[in-house]
Coordinates of C-alpha atoms and ligand atoms in Angstrom, one line a residue:
X1 CA -96.0 151.9 106.2
X2 CA -92.4 151.5 106.8
X3 CA -90.3 148.2 107.3
X4 CA -87.2 147.1 108.9
X5 CA -84.4 145.3 107.3
X6 CA -83.4 142.5 109.5
X7 CA -82.6 138.2 109.4
X8 CA -85.2 135.9 109.8
X9 CA -85.3 132.4 109.6
X10 CA -87.8 129.5 110.6
X11 CA -88.0 127.7 114.1
X12 CA -84.7 125.6 112.8
X13 CA -82.9 128.5 112.0
X14 CA -82.0 126.9 108.9
X15 CA -81.9 128.9 106.5
X16 CA -81.2 132.4 107.5
X17 CA -82.0 135.1 105.1
X18 CA -82.1 139.1 105.4
X19 CA -85.7 140.5 104.7
X20 CA -87.8 143.5 104.9
X21 CA -90.1 143.4 108.0
X22 CA -93.5 145.3 107.9
X23 CA -95.5 145.0 111.2
X24 CA -98.9 145.9 110.6
X25 CA -101.3 146.9 113.9
X26 CA -104.4 146.9 112.1
X27 CA -106.5 146.0 108.9
X28 CA -105.8 149.0 107.1
X29 CA -102.3 148.7 107.3
X30 CA -102.1 145.4 106.5
X31 CA -103.8 146.5 102.9
X32 CA -100.8 148.9 102.7
X33 CA -98.8 146.1 103.3
X34 CA -100.2 145.0 99.8
X35 CA -98.2 147.8 98.0
X36 CA -95.0 145.9 98.4
X37 CA -95.2 143.1 96.0
X38 CA -93.6 139.5 96.8
X39 CA -94.9 139.4 100.2
X40 CA -95.2 136.6 102.4
X41 CA -97.2 136.5 106.0
X42 CA -95.7 135.4 109.1
X43 CA -97.1 134.4 112.7
X44 CA -95.1 133.0 115.3
X45 CA -92.2 131.5 113.0
X46 CA -93.1 127.9 114.6
X47 CA -92.7 126.5 110.9
X48 CA -89.2 124.9 110.9
X49 CA -88.3 125.7 107.4
X50 CA -88.8 128.5 104.8
X51 CA -92.2 128.8 104.8
X52 CA -92.3 132.2 106.5
X53 CA -89.5 134.2 105.0
X54 CA -88.4 135.6 101.9
X55 CA -85.2 136.2 101.2
X56 CA -84.0 140.1 100.2
X57 CA -88.2 140.4 99.5
X58 CA -91.2 141.7 102.2
X59 CA -92.2 139.5 105.0
X60 CA -95.7 140.6 107.0
X61 CA -95.7 139.9 110.4
X62 CA -99.5 139.6 111.5
X63 CA -99.3 138.7 115.3
X64 CA -100.3 142.7 116.0
X65 CA -103.8 141.1 114.3
X66 CA -104.7 139.6 117.9
X67 CA -108.2 140.7 118.9
X68 CA -110.9 138.6 119.8
X69 CA -113.9 139.4 118.1
X70 CA -117.0 137.7 119.2
X71 CA -117.4 134.0 121.6
X72 CA -120.8 132.3 122.1
X73 CA -120.2 130.6 125.6
X74 CA -122.9 128.1 124.7
X75 CA -121.8 126.7 121.6
X76 CA -118.0 127.5 121.7
X77 CA -117.7 129.0 118.3
X78 CA -114.8 131.9 118.7
X79 CA -114.1 134.2 115.9
X80 CA -110.8 136.0 116.3
X81 CA -108.3 138.0 114.2
X82 CA -105.4 135.8 112.6
X83 CA -102.8 136.4 114.8
X84 CA -104.4 135.3 118.0
X85 CA -102.2 132.5 119.0
X86 CA -103.2 129.4 120.4
X87 CA -101.9 130.5 124.0
X88 CA -103.8 133.0 124.0
X89 CA -107.1 131.2 123.1
X90 CA -106.2 129.0 126.1
X91 CA -105.2 131.4 128.7
X92 CA -108.8 132.9 127.9
X93 CA -111.2 130.2 127.5
X94 CA -109.6 127.3 129.2
X95 CA -111.3 128.6 132.4
X96 CA -114.7 129.0 130.9
X97 CA -114.3 125.3 129.8
X98 CA -113.4 125.6 126.0
X99 CA -110.0 124.6 124.4
X100 CA -108.6 124.3 121.0
X101 CA -110.2 121.4 119.4
X102 CA -107.1 120.7 117.3
X103 CA -103.3 121.8 118.4
X104 CA -100.1 120.9 117.2
X105 CA -97.2 120.2 119.6
X106 CA -96.7 123.9 120.7
X107 CA -99.1 126.2 121.6
X108 CA -96.8 129.3 120.7
X109 CA -98.9 129.1 117.0
X110 CA -101.4 131.8 115.4
X111 CA -104.9 131.2 114.0
X112 CA -103.3 132.3 110.6
X113 CA -100.2 130.0 110.6
X114 CA -102.4 127.1 112.1
X115 CA -104.1 127.6 108.8
X116 CA -101.6 128.1 106.4
X117 CA -100.2 124.6 107.2
X118 CA -103.4 122.8 108.1
X119 CA -102.0 121.4 111.1
X120 CA -102.3 118.3 113.1
X121 CA -102.3 116.8 116.3
X122 CA -102.3 114.1 118.3
X123 CA -105.6 112.7 117.3
X124 CA -105.4 113.1 113.8
X125 CA -107.4 109.7 113.2
X126 CA -110.1 110.9 114.9
X127 CA -110.3 114.6 114.6
X128 CA -108.8 115.5 111.2
X129 CA -106.9 118.5 110.5
X130 CA -107.1 122.1 111.9
X131 CA -109.7 122.8 108.7
X132 CA -112.3 120.4 110.5
X133 CA -112.6 123.0 113.7
X134 CA -112.8 125.9 110.8
X135 CA -116.3 127.5 109.7
X136 CA -115.2 130.1 107.8
X137 CA -112.2 132.8 107.3
X138 CA -112.0 136.3 106.2
X139 CA -109.1 136.5 103.7
X140 CA -107.8 139.7 102.1
X141 CA -106.6 139.0 98.4
X142 CA -104.0 140.8 96.1
X143 CA -106.2 143.1 95.1
X144 CA -107.1 144.7 98.4
X145 CA -110.8 143.3 98.8
X146 CA -111.3 141.0 101.7
X147 CA -113.3 137.9 101.3
X148 CA -115.2 135.5 103.1
X149 CA -114.3 131.9 102.8
X150 CA -115.9 128.6 104.1
X151 CA -117.2 125.5 102.9
X152 CA -120.7 127.0 101.2
X153 CA -118.8 130.4 99.9
X154 CA -115.5 130.6 97.8
X155 CA -115.4 126.8 98.8
X156 CA -111.9 126.7 96.4
X157 CA -110.4 129.3 98.4
X158 CA -111.1 127.7 101.6
X159 CA -109.8 124.9 100.7
X160 CA -106.7 126.0 99.0
X161 CA -105.8 128.4 101.9
X162 CA -106.0 125.7 104.0
X163 CA -102.3 123.8 103.7
X164 CA -101.2 126.7 101.2
X165 CA -98.4 128.6 102.9
X166 CA -100.0 131.9 103.2
X167 CA -99.9 131.9 99.3
X168 CA -103.6 133.2 98.2
X169 CA -103.8 136.0 100.9
X170 CA -103.3 137.3 104.1
X171 CA -105.7 135.3 106.8
X172 CA -107.3 138.4 108.7
X173 CA -109.9 136.3 111.1
X174 CA -111.6 132.9 111.5
X175 CA -114.6 131.5 112.8
X176 CA -113.4 128.4 115.0
X177 CA -115.1 125.7 117.2
X178 CA -113.7 124.9 120.5
X179 CA -114.0 122.4 122.2
X180 CA -115.8 121.7 125.5
X181 CA -113.6 120.4 128.8
X182 CA -114.8 119.9 132.1
X183 CA -110.9 119.7 133.3
X184 CA -107.6 120.9 131.9
X185 CA -106.3 117.4 132.6
X186 CA -105.8 114.0 130.6
X187 CA -106.0 110.8 131.7
X188 CA -103.1 108.8 130.3
X189 CA -101.3 105.4 130.0
X190 CA -97.7 104.9 128.8
X191 CA -97.0 101.4 126.8
X192 CA -93.4 100.4 126.0
X193 CA -92.7 98.4 123.1
X194 CA -89.9 96.7 122.4
X195 CA -89.6 97.0 118.6
X196 CA -91.4 98.6 115.7
X197 CA -94.2 95.9 115.1
X198 CA -95.1 96.0 118.9
X199 CA -95.1 99.7 118.5
X200 CA -97.4 99.6 115.6
X201 CA -99.5 97.0 117.1
X202 CA -99.9 99.0 120.2
X203 CA -101.1 101.8 118.0
X204 CA -103.8 99.4 116.3
X205 CA -105.0 98.1 119.7
X206 CA -105.7 101.3 121.5
X207 CA -107.1 103.1 118.7
X208 CA -110.8 102.8 119.7
X209 CA -110.6 103.2 123.6
X210 CA -108.1 106.7 123.6
X211 CA -108.6 109.7 122.0
X212 CA -104.7 111.0 121.7
X213 CA -102.3 108.8 120.8
X214 CA -98.1 109.8 120.0
X215 CA -95.2 107.5 120.6
X216 CA -91.3 108.4 121.1
X217 CA -89.5 105.9 119.0
X218 CA -85.8 105.6 120.6
X219 CA -83.4 107.0 117.8
X220 CA -80.6 105.0 118.7
X221 CA -81.6 101.4 118.7
X222 CA -80.7 99.2 116.2
X223 CA -81.0 95.5 114.7
X224 CA -83.8 93.8 116.7
X225 CA -85.0 96.7 118.4
X226 CA -85.6 99.1 116.0
X227 CA -88.4 101.1 116.6
X228 CA -88.4 100.4 120.3
X229 CA -90.0 103.4 122.1
X230 CA -92.8 104.4 124.1
X231 CA -96.3 105.1 123.4
X232 CA -98.3 107.3 125.3
X233 CA -102.2 107.4 124.9
X234 CA -104.6 109.6 126.7
X235 CA -108.3 110.8 126.9
X236 CA -110.0 114.4 128.5
X237 CA -109.8 114.0 132.5
X238 CA -113.8 114.3 134.0
X239 CA -113.3 115.9 137.4
X240 CA -114.0 112.4 138.9
X241 CA -110.6 111.3 137.0
X242 CA -108.8 113.4 139.1
X243 CA -107.0 112.7 142.2
X244 CA -109.0 114.9 145.2
X245 CA -106.2 117.4 145.2
X246 CA -106.5 118.7 141.7
X247 CA -110.5 118.6 142.1
X248 CA -110.7 121.8 143.6
X249 CA -109.7 123.6 140.6
X250 CA -110.0 121.4 137.5
X251 CA -109.9 124.5 134.8
X252 CA -106.4 125.3 136.0
X253 CA -104.1 127.1 133.8
X254 CA -100.0 126.4 133.6
X255 CA -97.9 129.2 134.8
X256 CA -95.6 130.9 132.0
X257 CA -92.9 128.9 131.4
X258 CA -89.7 130.7 132.9
X259 CA -86.7 128.3 131.7
X260 CA -85.0 129.1 128.6
X261 CA -81.8 129.1 126.5
X262 CA -80.9 132.8 126.3
X263 CA -78.0 131.8 123.7
X264 CA -77.3 129.3 121.0
X265 CA -75.1 125.9 122.2
X266 CA -72.0 125.2 120.5
X267 CA -72.3 122.7 117.3
X268 CA -69.8 120.5 118.5
X269 CA -72.0 119.5 121.4
X270 CA -74.2 117.8 118.9
X271 CA -72.6 114.2 118.5
X272 CA -73.9 110.6 119.3
X273 CA -72.6 111.2 123.1
X274 CA -75.0 113.9 123.6
X275 CA -78.0 112.2 122.1
X276 CA -77.8 109.4 124.2
X277 CA -78.5 111.2 127.9
X278 CA -81.1 113.5 125.9
X279 CA -82.7 110.3 124.6
X280 CA -82.6 108.3 128.1
X281 CA -84.3 111.7 129.7
X282 CA -86.9 111.3 127.0
X283 CA -87.6 107.7 127.3
X284 CA -88.0 108.1 131.4
X285 CA -90.4 110.8 131.5
X286 CA -92.2 108.8 128.6
X287 CA -92.6 106.1 130.8
X288 CA -94.4 108.3 133.8
X289 CA -96.7 106.2 135.3
X290 CA -98.8 109.3 136.7
X291 CA -102.3 108.6 135.4
X292 CA -103.1 112.0 135.0
X293 CA -101.5 114.8 133.2
X294 CA -102.0 118.5 132.6
X295 CA -102.6 120.2 129.2
X296 CA -99.2 121.7 129.4
X297 CA -97.0 118.5 129.7
X298 CA -99.5 116.0 127.8
X299 CA -99.7 118.0 124.8
X300 CA -97.0 121.1 124.8
X301 CA -93.7 119.4 127.0
X302 CA -91.4 121.6 124.7
X303 CA -92.9 124.7 125.2
X304 CA -91.3 124.6 129.0
X305 CA -88.1 125.9 127.6
X306 CA -88.0 129.1 125.8
X307 CA -85.9 129.2 122.4
X308 CA -85.2 125.6 123.1
X309 CA -84.4 125.5 119.6
X310 CA -81.1 127.2 120.0
X311 CA -79.8 124.0 121.8
X312 CA -79.3 122.5 118.0
X313 CA -76.8 125.8 117.5
X314 CA -76.2 128.1 115.3
X315 CA -75.9 126.2 111.9
X316 CA -79.9 125.0 112.8
X317 CA -81.3 121.7 112.4
X318 CA -84.6 120.7 110.6
X319 CA -87.3 118.9 111.7
X320 CA -88.0 116.3 108.9
X321 CA -91.4 114.8 108.8
X322 CA -92.9 112.2 106.6
X323 CA -96.1 109.7 106.1
X324 CA -96.2 106.7 104.7
X325 CA -99.6 104.5 104.0
X326 CA -100.2 101.7 106.5
X327 CA -99.7 99.0 103.9
X328 CA -96.5 97.6 104.4
X329 CA -95.8 100.2 107.0
X330 CA -93.9 97.5 109.2
X331 CA -91.1 96.5 106.2
X332 CA -91.1 100.3 105.0
X333 CA -90.1 102.0 108.1
X334 CA -87.7 99.5 109.2
X335 CA -85.9 100.6 105.8
X336 CA -86.0 104.4 106.5
X337 CA -84.9 103.9 110.1
X338 CA -82.2 101.5 109.1
X339 CA -80.8 103.7 106.8
X340 CA -80.6 106.5 109.5
X341 CA -79.1 104.1 111.8
X342 CA -76.6 103.6 109.7
X343 CA -76.2 107.2 108.1
X344 CA -73.4 109.8 109.2
X345 CA -76.7 112.1 110.2
X346 CA -77.5 112.0 113.8
X347 CA -81.1 111.7 114.2
X348 CA -81.8 113.6 117.8
X349 CA -85.4 113.3 118.6
X350 CA -88.2 110.7 117.1
X351 CA -91.5 110.8 117.6
X352 CA -94.3 108.6 115.9
X353 CA -98.3 109.3 115.3
X354 CA -101.2 107.6 113.1
X355 CA -103.0 109.5 110.3
X356 CA -106.4 108.6 109.8
X357 CA -108.5 109.4 106.6
X358 CA -110.2 112.8 106.9
X359 CA -111.5 115.9 104.8
X360 CA -108.7 118.6 104.3
X361 CA -107.0 121.3 102.2
X362 CA -105.7 120.7 98.9
X363 CA -102.2 120.7 100.0
X364 CA -102.2 119.5 103.6
X365 CA -100.0 116.6 104.7
X366 CA -101.8 113.6 106.0
X367 CA -102.5 110.4 104.5
X368 CA -104.0 107.3 106.0
X369 CA -100.6 105.6 107.8
X370 CA -97.9 106.8 110.0
X371 CA -95.8 109.8 110.4
X372 CA -92.3 109.9 111.4
X373 CA -91.0 113.5 112.9
X374 CA -87.0 113.3 112.8
X375 CA -84.9 116.3 114.5
X376 CA -81.5 116.5 112.5
X377 CA -78.7 119.0 113.0
X378 CA -77.8 120.8 109.9
X379 CA -74.2 119.2 108.7
X380 CA -72.5 119.2 105.4
X381 CA -74.0 115.4 104.7
X382 CA -77.5 116.7 105.6
X383 CA -79.0 117.8 102.2
X384 CA -77.5 114.6 100.4
X385 CA -79.0 112.9 102.9
X386 CA -82.5 113.9 103.1
X387 CA -82.5 113.9 99.3
X388 CA -82.0 110.1 99.4
X389 CA -84.7 109.7 102.2
X390 CA -86.9 112.0 100.0
X391 CA -86.4 109.4 97.2
X392 CA -87.0 106.4 99.2
X393 CA -90.8 108.2 101.0
X394 CA -91.8 108.8 97.4
X395 CA -91.2 105.3 96.1
X396 CA -93.0 104.4 99.3
X397 CA -96.3 106.7 97.8
X398 CA -95.4 108.8 101.1
X399 CA -94.8 112.6 101.4
X400 CA -93.2 115.0 103.3
X401 CA -94.6 117.7 105.5
X402 CA -94.5 121.4 103.5
X403 CA -95.1 123.0 106.7
X404 CA -91.7 122.2 107.9
X405 CA -89.7 121.3 105.1
X406 CA -86.5 123.1 103.8
X407 CA -85.1 120.6 101.6
X408 CA -87.5 119.0 99.1
X409 CA -86.8 119.4 95.1
X410 CA -89.5 121.0 93.1
X411 CA -90.1 117.5 91.3
X412 CA -90.2 115.5 94.2
X413 CA -92.7 117.2 95.7
X414 CA -94.7 117.5 92.6
X415 CA -94.7 114.1 92.5
X416 CA -95.4 113.8 96.4
X417 CA -98.4 116.2 95.8
X418 CA -100.2 115.6 92.8
X419 CA -102.8 117.9 93.7
X420 CA -100.8 120.6 93.7
X421 CA -102.3 121.3 90.0
X422 CA -105.9 121.9 91.2
X423 CA -104.4 124.2 94.0
X424 CA -102.5 126.1 91.2
X425 CA -105.6 126.6 89.5
X426 CA -106.7 128.6 92.6
X427 CA -103.8 130.4 92.9
X428 CA -104.2 131.8 89.7
X429 CA -107.6 132.8 89.8
X430 CA -107.1 134.9 93.6
X431 CA -103.1 135.9 92.7
X432 CA -102.5 135.7 89.4
X433 CA -99.2 137.9 89.5
X434 CA -97.7 136.2 92.9
X435 CA -97.9 138.7 95.0
X436 CA -97.9 136.2 97.9
X437 CA -94.5 134.2 97.4
X438 CA -92.2 133.0 99.9
X439 CA -88.6 130.8 100.0
X440 CA -90.7 127.7 99.8
X441 CA -92.8 128.5 97.2
X442 CA -90.3 129.4 94.4
X443 CA -88.2 126.9 95.7
X444 CA -91.4 124.5 94.7
X445 CA -92.4 126.1 92.3
X446 CA -95.7 127.1 94.1
X447 CA -96.2 130.1 91.8
X448 CA -98.2 130.9 88.4
X449 CA -95.9 130.5 85.8
X450 CA -96.7 132.7 82.9
X451 CA -95.8 130.5 80.3
X452 CA -97.1 127.8 82.3
X453 CA -100.3 129.4 82.6
X454 CA -103.2 127.3 83.4
X455 CA -106.4 127.5 81.4
Ligands
LIG501 C1 -92.7 122.6 119.2 C2 -93.3 122.3 117.9 C3 -94.2 121.4 117.6 C4 -95.1 121.3 116.5 N1 -96.2 120.6 116.5 C5 -96.8 120.4 115.4 C6 -97.4 119.1 115.6 O1 -97.9 118.7 116.5 N2 -98.2 119.5 114.2 C7 -98.5 120.1 113.3 O2 -98.6 120.1 111.9 N3 -97.1 121.2 113.1 C8 -96.4 121.4 114.4 N4 -96.0 122.2 114.6 C9 -95.5 123.3 113.5 C10 -96.4 124.2 113.9 O3 -97.7 123.9 114.2 C11 -96.8 125.1 112.5 O4 -95.7 125.6 111.3 C12 -97.8 126.4 112.1 O5 -98.1 126.7 111.3 C13 -96.8 127.5 112.9 O6 -97.8 128.6 113.0 P1 -97.1 130.1 113.3 O7 -98.0 130.7 113.4 O8 -95.7 130.0 113.8 O9 -96.7 130.3 111.5 P2 -95.3 130.7 110.8 O10 -94.2 129.7 110.9 O11 -95.2 132.2 111.1 O12 -96.1 130.8 109.5 C14 -96.8 129.4 108.9 C15 -97.2 129.6 107.6 O13 -98.5 130.6 107.9 C16 -98.1 131.6 106.8 N5 -99.3 132.2 107.7 C17 -99.1 132.6 108.8 N6 -100.0 133.6 109.3 C18 -100.7 133.9 108.1 C19 -101.9 134.4 108.0 N7 -102.6 135.4 109.0 N8 -102.7 134.7 106.6 C20 -101.8 134.1 105.5 N9 -100.9 133.3 106.0 C21 -100.2 133.0 107.4 C22 -96.9 131.7 106.7 O14 -96.7 132.4 105.5 C23 -96.4 130.2 106.7 O15 -96.7 129.7 105.2 C24 -94.4 122.3 115.5 C25 -93.8 123.5 115.6 C26 -93.2 123.3 116.9 C27 -92.2 124.6 116.8

């Protein structure tokens, strides 16, 4: 199979690297791609950092493997190829009353990508990570064999592949459990919080009665208003919950997004003056009193604008997502937000969610506590500032999300993810020669090192 030479990046457009891109159309092509050593799978490129890029080496786009293989309308169990996107699944199955059970904040992710980052949604404290809706995966290993992995068979491979950043093999297909829905709408409520303490109290107060929760936090608030924002909570809507005019088509699909950013905005537009109106708009949207929202607005508001990532200019941006334990959360988050507010780095968007405790992949990100996702445009000050934040998060016993990271160093990663040793024993068993390798795996030493071979 031939490759093309092209430049590639994650969703944050940072870093951008040259790569040899392979585009298999079927399983046999994927096996041929294994001849190209030091290779990494790529889905829809929605990871923000360097997870699905491989500088000067091989990147295999698996979006051509997007066939639906089997579906049971009674149980909602779907088997599909790993390049199938959540958007494909919604388009086909929402009108039949089934929806992805766990979804991140964009539907433009593949099943392979959702598995490799063990993604989470707005209900992690109830649903856990993506692994919880997957029954079985089919993985092509470095030697060309295909292996079925589940909680019963090759359980080590199963648990290491979720959150394993594509570094154990090409996931070819998966059997996943969809969730029954009566409508494609959600009942929702917006709660304004004047500061961080009120915000965390609101999360705890509404925990029991609402399945989904997410908060927009004003990145410009300081002092006594630090942590001010709007918490949005919601549940799946029944037909009776809908206003009369929506009841005739309760499983309505959204129309495809038509708005788009056709070019990169100039870097100069990213300053404290532009962050203000952007966040006033966010505040107004989040505070909307509409009692019902379609899944498109409820789960995927950013999908409405194609290529919105170009708004951060050609230098790109990072999405810095971290989690810290519930204990001392107010004190610790205050420390982190104050540090950010007093820095030269401008936080553009700031989202807060709650995590629970659940079974998940070995290198998966969540832990019981609170997670922040903050967009920072890339500037010359950013790497040193992020390194300082990483140290703070580590000292608070928290960690940074590998599925979005672009800057963590190896030593800090290893301190944040002590399970990496267990993961490396599985890597050594299934990919001893590091056929699967990427920018992030080399940056964090997620590779089998001959001199450090684990016995
Ligand atoms: C607007 C937006 C909102 C988001 N919200 C959330 C959120 O709420 N929660 C969350 O957890 N994440 C979130 N993300 C991140 C996103 O869900 C993940 O990065 C997801 O993994 C991207 O999937 P992808 O198909 O684009 O994979 P890519 O970004 O292309 O690749 C991601 C990883 O998957 C691996 N991979 C891809 N396909 C395969 C395969 N078939 N076999 C083996 N490995 C494979 C790649 O090697 C890479 O390591 C968001 C991203 C965006 C842009």
